[in-house]
PDB file of C-alpha atoms in Angstrom:
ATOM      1  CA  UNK A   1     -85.032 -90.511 -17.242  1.00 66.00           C
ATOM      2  CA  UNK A   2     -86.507 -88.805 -20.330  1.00 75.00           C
ATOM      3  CA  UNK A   3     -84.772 -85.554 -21.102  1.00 86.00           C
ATOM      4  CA  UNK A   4     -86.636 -82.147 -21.552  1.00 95.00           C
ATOM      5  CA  UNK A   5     -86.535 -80.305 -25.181  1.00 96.00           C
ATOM      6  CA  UNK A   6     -84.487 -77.664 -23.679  1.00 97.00           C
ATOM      7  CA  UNK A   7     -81.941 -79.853 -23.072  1.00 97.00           C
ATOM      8  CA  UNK A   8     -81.959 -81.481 -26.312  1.00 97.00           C
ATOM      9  CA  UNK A   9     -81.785 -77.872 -27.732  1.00 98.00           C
ATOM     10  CA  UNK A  10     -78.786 -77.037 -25.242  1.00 98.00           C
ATOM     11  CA  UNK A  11     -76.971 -79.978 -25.962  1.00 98.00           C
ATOM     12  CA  UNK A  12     -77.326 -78.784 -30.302  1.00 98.00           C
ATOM     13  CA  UNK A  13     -75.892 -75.615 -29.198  1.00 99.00           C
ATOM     14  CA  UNK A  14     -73.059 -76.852 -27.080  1.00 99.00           C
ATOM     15  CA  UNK A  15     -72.025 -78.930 -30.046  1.00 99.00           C
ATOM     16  CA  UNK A  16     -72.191 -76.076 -32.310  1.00 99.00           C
ATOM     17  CA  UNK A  17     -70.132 -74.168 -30.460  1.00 99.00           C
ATOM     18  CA  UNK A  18     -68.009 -76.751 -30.003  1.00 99.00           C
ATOM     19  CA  UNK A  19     -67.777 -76.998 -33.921  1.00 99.00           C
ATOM     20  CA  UNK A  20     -67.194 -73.590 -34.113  1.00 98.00           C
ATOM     21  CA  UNK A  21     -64.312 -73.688 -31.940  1.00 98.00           C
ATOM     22  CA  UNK A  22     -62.418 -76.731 -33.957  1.00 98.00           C
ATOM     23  CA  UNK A  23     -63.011 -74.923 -37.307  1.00 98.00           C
ATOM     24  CA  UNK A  24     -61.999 -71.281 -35.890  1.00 97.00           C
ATOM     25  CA  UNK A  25     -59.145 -70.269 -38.008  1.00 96.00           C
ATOM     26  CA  UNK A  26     -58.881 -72.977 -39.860  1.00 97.00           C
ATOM     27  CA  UNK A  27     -59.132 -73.499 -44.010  1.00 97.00           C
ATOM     28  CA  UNK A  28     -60.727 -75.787 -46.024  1.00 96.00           C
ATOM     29  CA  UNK A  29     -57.416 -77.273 -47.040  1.00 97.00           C
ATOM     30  CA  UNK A  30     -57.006 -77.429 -43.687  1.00 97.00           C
ATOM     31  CA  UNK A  31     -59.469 -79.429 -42.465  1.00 98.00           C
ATOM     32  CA  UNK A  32     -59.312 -81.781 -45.748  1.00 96.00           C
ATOM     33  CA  UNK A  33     -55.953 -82.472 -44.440  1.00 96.00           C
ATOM     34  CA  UNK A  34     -56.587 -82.962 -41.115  1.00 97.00           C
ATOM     35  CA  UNK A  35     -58.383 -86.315 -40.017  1.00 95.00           C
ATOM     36  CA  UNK A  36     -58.483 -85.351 -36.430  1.00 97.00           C
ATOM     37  CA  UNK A  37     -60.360 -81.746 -36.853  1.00 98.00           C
ATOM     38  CA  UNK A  38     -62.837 -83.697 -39.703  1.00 97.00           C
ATOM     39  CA  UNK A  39     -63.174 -86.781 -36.980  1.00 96.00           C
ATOM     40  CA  UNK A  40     -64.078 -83.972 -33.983  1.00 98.00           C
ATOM     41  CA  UNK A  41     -66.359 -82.215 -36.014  1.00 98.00           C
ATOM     42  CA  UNK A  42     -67.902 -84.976 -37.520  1.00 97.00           C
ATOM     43  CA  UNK A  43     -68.834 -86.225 -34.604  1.00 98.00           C
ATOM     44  CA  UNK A  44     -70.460 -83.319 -33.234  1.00 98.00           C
ATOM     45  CA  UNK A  45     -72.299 -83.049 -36.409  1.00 98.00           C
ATOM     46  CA  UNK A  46     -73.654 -87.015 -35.494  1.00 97.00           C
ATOM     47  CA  UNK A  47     -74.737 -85.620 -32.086  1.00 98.00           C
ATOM     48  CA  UNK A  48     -76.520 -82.221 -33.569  1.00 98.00           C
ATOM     49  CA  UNK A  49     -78.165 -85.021 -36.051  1.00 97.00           C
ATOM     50  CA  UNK A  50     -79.297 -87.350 -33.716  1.00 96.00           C
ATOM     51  CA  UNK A  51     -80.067 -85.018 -30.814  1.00 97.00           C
ATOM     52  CA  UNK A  52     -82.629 -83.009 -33.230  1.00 97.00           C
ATOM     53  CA  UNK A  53     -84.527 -86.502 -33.628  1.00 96.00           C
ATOM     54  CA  UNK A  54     -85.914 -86.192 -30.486  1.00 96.00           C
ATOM     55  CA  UNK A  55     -87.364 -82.893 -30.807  1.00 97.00           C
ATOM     56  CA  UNK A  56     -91.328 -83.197 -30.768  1.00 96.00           C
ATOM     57  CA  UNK A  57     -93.153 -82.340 -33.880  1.00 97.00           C
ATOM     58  CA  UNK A  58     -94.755 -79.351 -32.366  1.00 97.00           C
ATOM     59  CA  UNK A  59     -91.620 -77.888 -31.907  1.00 97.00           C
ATOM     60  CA  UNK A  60     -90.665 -78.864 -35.577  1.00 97.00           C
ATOM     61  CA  UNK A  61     -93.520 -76.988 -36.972  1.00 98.00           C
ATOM     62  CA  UNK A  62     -93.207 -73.890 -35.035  1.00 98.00           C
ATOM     63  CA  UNK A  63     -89.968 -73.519 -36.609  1.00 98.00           C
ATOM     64  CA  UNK A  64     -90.259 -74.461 -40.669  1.00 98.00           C
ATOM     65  CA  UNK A  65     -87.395 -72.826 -41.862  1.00 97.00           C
ATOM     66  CA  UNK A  66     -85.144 -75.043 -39.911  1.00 98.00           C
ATOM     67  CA  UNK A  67     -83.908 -78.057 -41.979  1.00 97.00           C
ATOM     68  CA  UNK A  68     -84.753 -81.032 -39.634  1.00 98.00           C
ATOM     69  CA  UNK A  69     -84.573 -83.914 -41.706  1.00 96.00           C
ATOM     70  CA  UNK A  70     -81.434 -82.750 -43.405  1.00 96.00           C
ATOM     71  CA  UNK A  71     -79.763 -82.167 -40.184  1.00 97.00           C
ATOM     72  CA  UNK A  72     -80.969 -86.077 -39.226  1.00 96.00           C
ATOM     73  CA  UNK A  73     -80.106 -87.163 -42.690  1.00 94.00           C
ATOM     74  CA  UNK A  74     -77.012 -86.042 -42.211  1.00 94.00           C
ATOM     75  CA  UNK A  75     -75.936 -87.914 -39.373  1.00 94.00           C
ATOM     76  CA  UNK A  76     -77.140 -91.009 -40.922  1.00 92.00           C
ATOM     77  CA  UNK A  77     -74.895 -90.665 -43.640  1.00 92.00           C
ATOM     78  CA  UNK A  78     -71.726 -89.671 -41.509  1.00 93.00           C
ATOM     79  CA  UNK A  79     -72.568 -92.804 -39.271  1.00 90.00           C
ATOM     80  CA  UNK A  80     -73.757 -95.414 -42.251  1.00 89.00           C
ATOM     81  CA  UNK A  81     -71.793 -94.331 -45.000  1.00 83.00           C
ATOM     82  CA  UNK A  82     -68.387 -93.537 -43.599  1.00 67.00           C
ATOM     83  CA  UNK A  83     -66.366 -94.602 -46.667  1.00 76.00           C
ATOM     84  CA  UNK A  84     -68.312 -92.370 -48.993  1.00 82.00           C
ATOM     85  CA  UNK A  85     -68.072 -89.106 -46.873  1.00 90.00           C
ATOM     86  CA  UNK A  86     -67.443 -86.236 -48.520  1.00 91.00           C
ATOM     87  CA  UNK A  87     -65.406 -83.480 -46.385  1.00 94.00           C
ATOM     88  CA  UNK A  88     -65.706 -80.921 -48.860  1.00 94.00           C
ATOM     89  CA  UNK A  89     -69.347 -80.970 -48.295  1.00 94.00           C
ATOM     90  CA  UNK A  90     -68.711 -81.421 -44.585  1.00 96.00           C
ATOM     91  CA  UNK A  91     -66.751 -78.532 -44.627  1.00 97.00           C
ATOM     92  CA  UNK A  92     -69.165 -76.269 -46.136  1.00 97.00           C
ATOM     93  CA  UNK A  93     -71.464 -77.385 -43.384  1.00 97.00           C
ATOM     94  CA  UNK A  94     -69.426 -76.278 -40.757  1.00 97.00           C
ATOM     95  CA  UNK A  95     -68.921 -72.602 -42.442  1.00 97.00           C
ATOM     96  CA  UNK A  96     -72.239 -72.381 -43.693  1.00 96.00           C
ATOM     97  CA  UNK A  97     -75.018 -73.642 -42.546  1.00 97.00           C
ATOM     98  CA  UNK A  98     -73.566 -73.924 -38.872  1.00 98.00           C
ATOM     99  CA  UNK A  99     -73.542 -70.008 -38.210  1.00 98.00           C
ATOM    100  CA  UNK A 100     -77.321 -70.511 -39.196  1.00 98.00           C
ATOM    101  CA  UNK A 101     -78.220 -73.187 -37.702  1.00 98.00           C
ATOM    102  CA  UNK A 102     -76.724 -71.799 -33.985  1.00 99.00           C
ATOM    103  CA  UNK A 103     -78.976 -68.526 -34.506  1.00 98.00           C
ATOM    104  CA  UNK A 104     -81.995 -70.391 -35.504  1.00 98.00           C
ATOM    105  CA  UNK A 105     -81.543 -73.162 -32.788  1.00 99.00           C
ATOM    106  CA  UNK A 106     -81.291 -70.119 -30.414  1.00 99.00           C
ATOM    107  CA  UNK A 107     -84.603 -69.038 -31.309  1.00 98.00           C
ATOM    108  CA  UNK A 108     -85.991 -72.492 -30.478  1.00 98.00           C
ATOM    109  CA  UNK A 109     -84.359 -72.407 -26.984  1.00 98.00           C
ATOM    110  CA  UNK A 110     -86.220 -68.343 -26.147  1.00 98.00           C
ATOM    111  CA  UNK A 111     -89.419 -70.840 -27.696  1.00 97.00           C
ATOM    112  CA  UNK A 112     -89.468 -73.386 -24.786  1.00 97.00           C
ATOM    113  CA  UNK A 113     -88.468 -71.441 -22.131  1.00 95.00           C
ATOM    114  CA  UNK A 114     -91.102 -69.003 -23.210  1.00 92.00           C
TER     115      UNK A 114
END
């Protein structure tokens, strides 16, 4: 059964929050030193990646400002090129652009169910 873009959408906000909660109080030393927190979130970040694939085009386009193809790129290089991953830059996902990304993605959700 093909699933509806507000469930893709609910399912990139349920693993942001989930992200959120693994990296709440924790530091970027932290999580370097932690291969279970960086294998949780890491994971989420390969679901957030390949969930957004599946958003139509139309809904890409009404919202520019949200990076699509890095999100997807991302996940493609945490699945493909897991010896070369760099958890610094992982990390500053999580704190950075992941706070963004949940607002934004929000937006998208008030979108479809109009």
């Amino acid at each position: 059964m093909k699933r509806s873009n507000e469930v893709y959408i609910e399912d990139v906000l349920e693993s942001i929050g989930l992200i959120r909660k693994y990296a709440a109080n924790v530091t970027g030393a932290g999580f370097i030193g932690d291969p279970e927190l960086q294998d949780a979130i890491m994971r989420r970040l390969e679901i957030i990646g390949e969930t957004v694939k599946h958003v139509p085009e139309k809904i890409r386009n009404e919202f520019p400002k949200i990076p699509w193809r890095e999100i997807s790129s991302m996940r493609d290089m945490l699945t493909h090129e897991y010896f070369g991953i760099d958890e610094k830059r992982v990390w500053k996902t999580t704190r950075e652009d992941i706070p963004d990304l949940e607002r934004k993605m929000k937006k998208v959700l008030k979108f479809i169910r109009g």
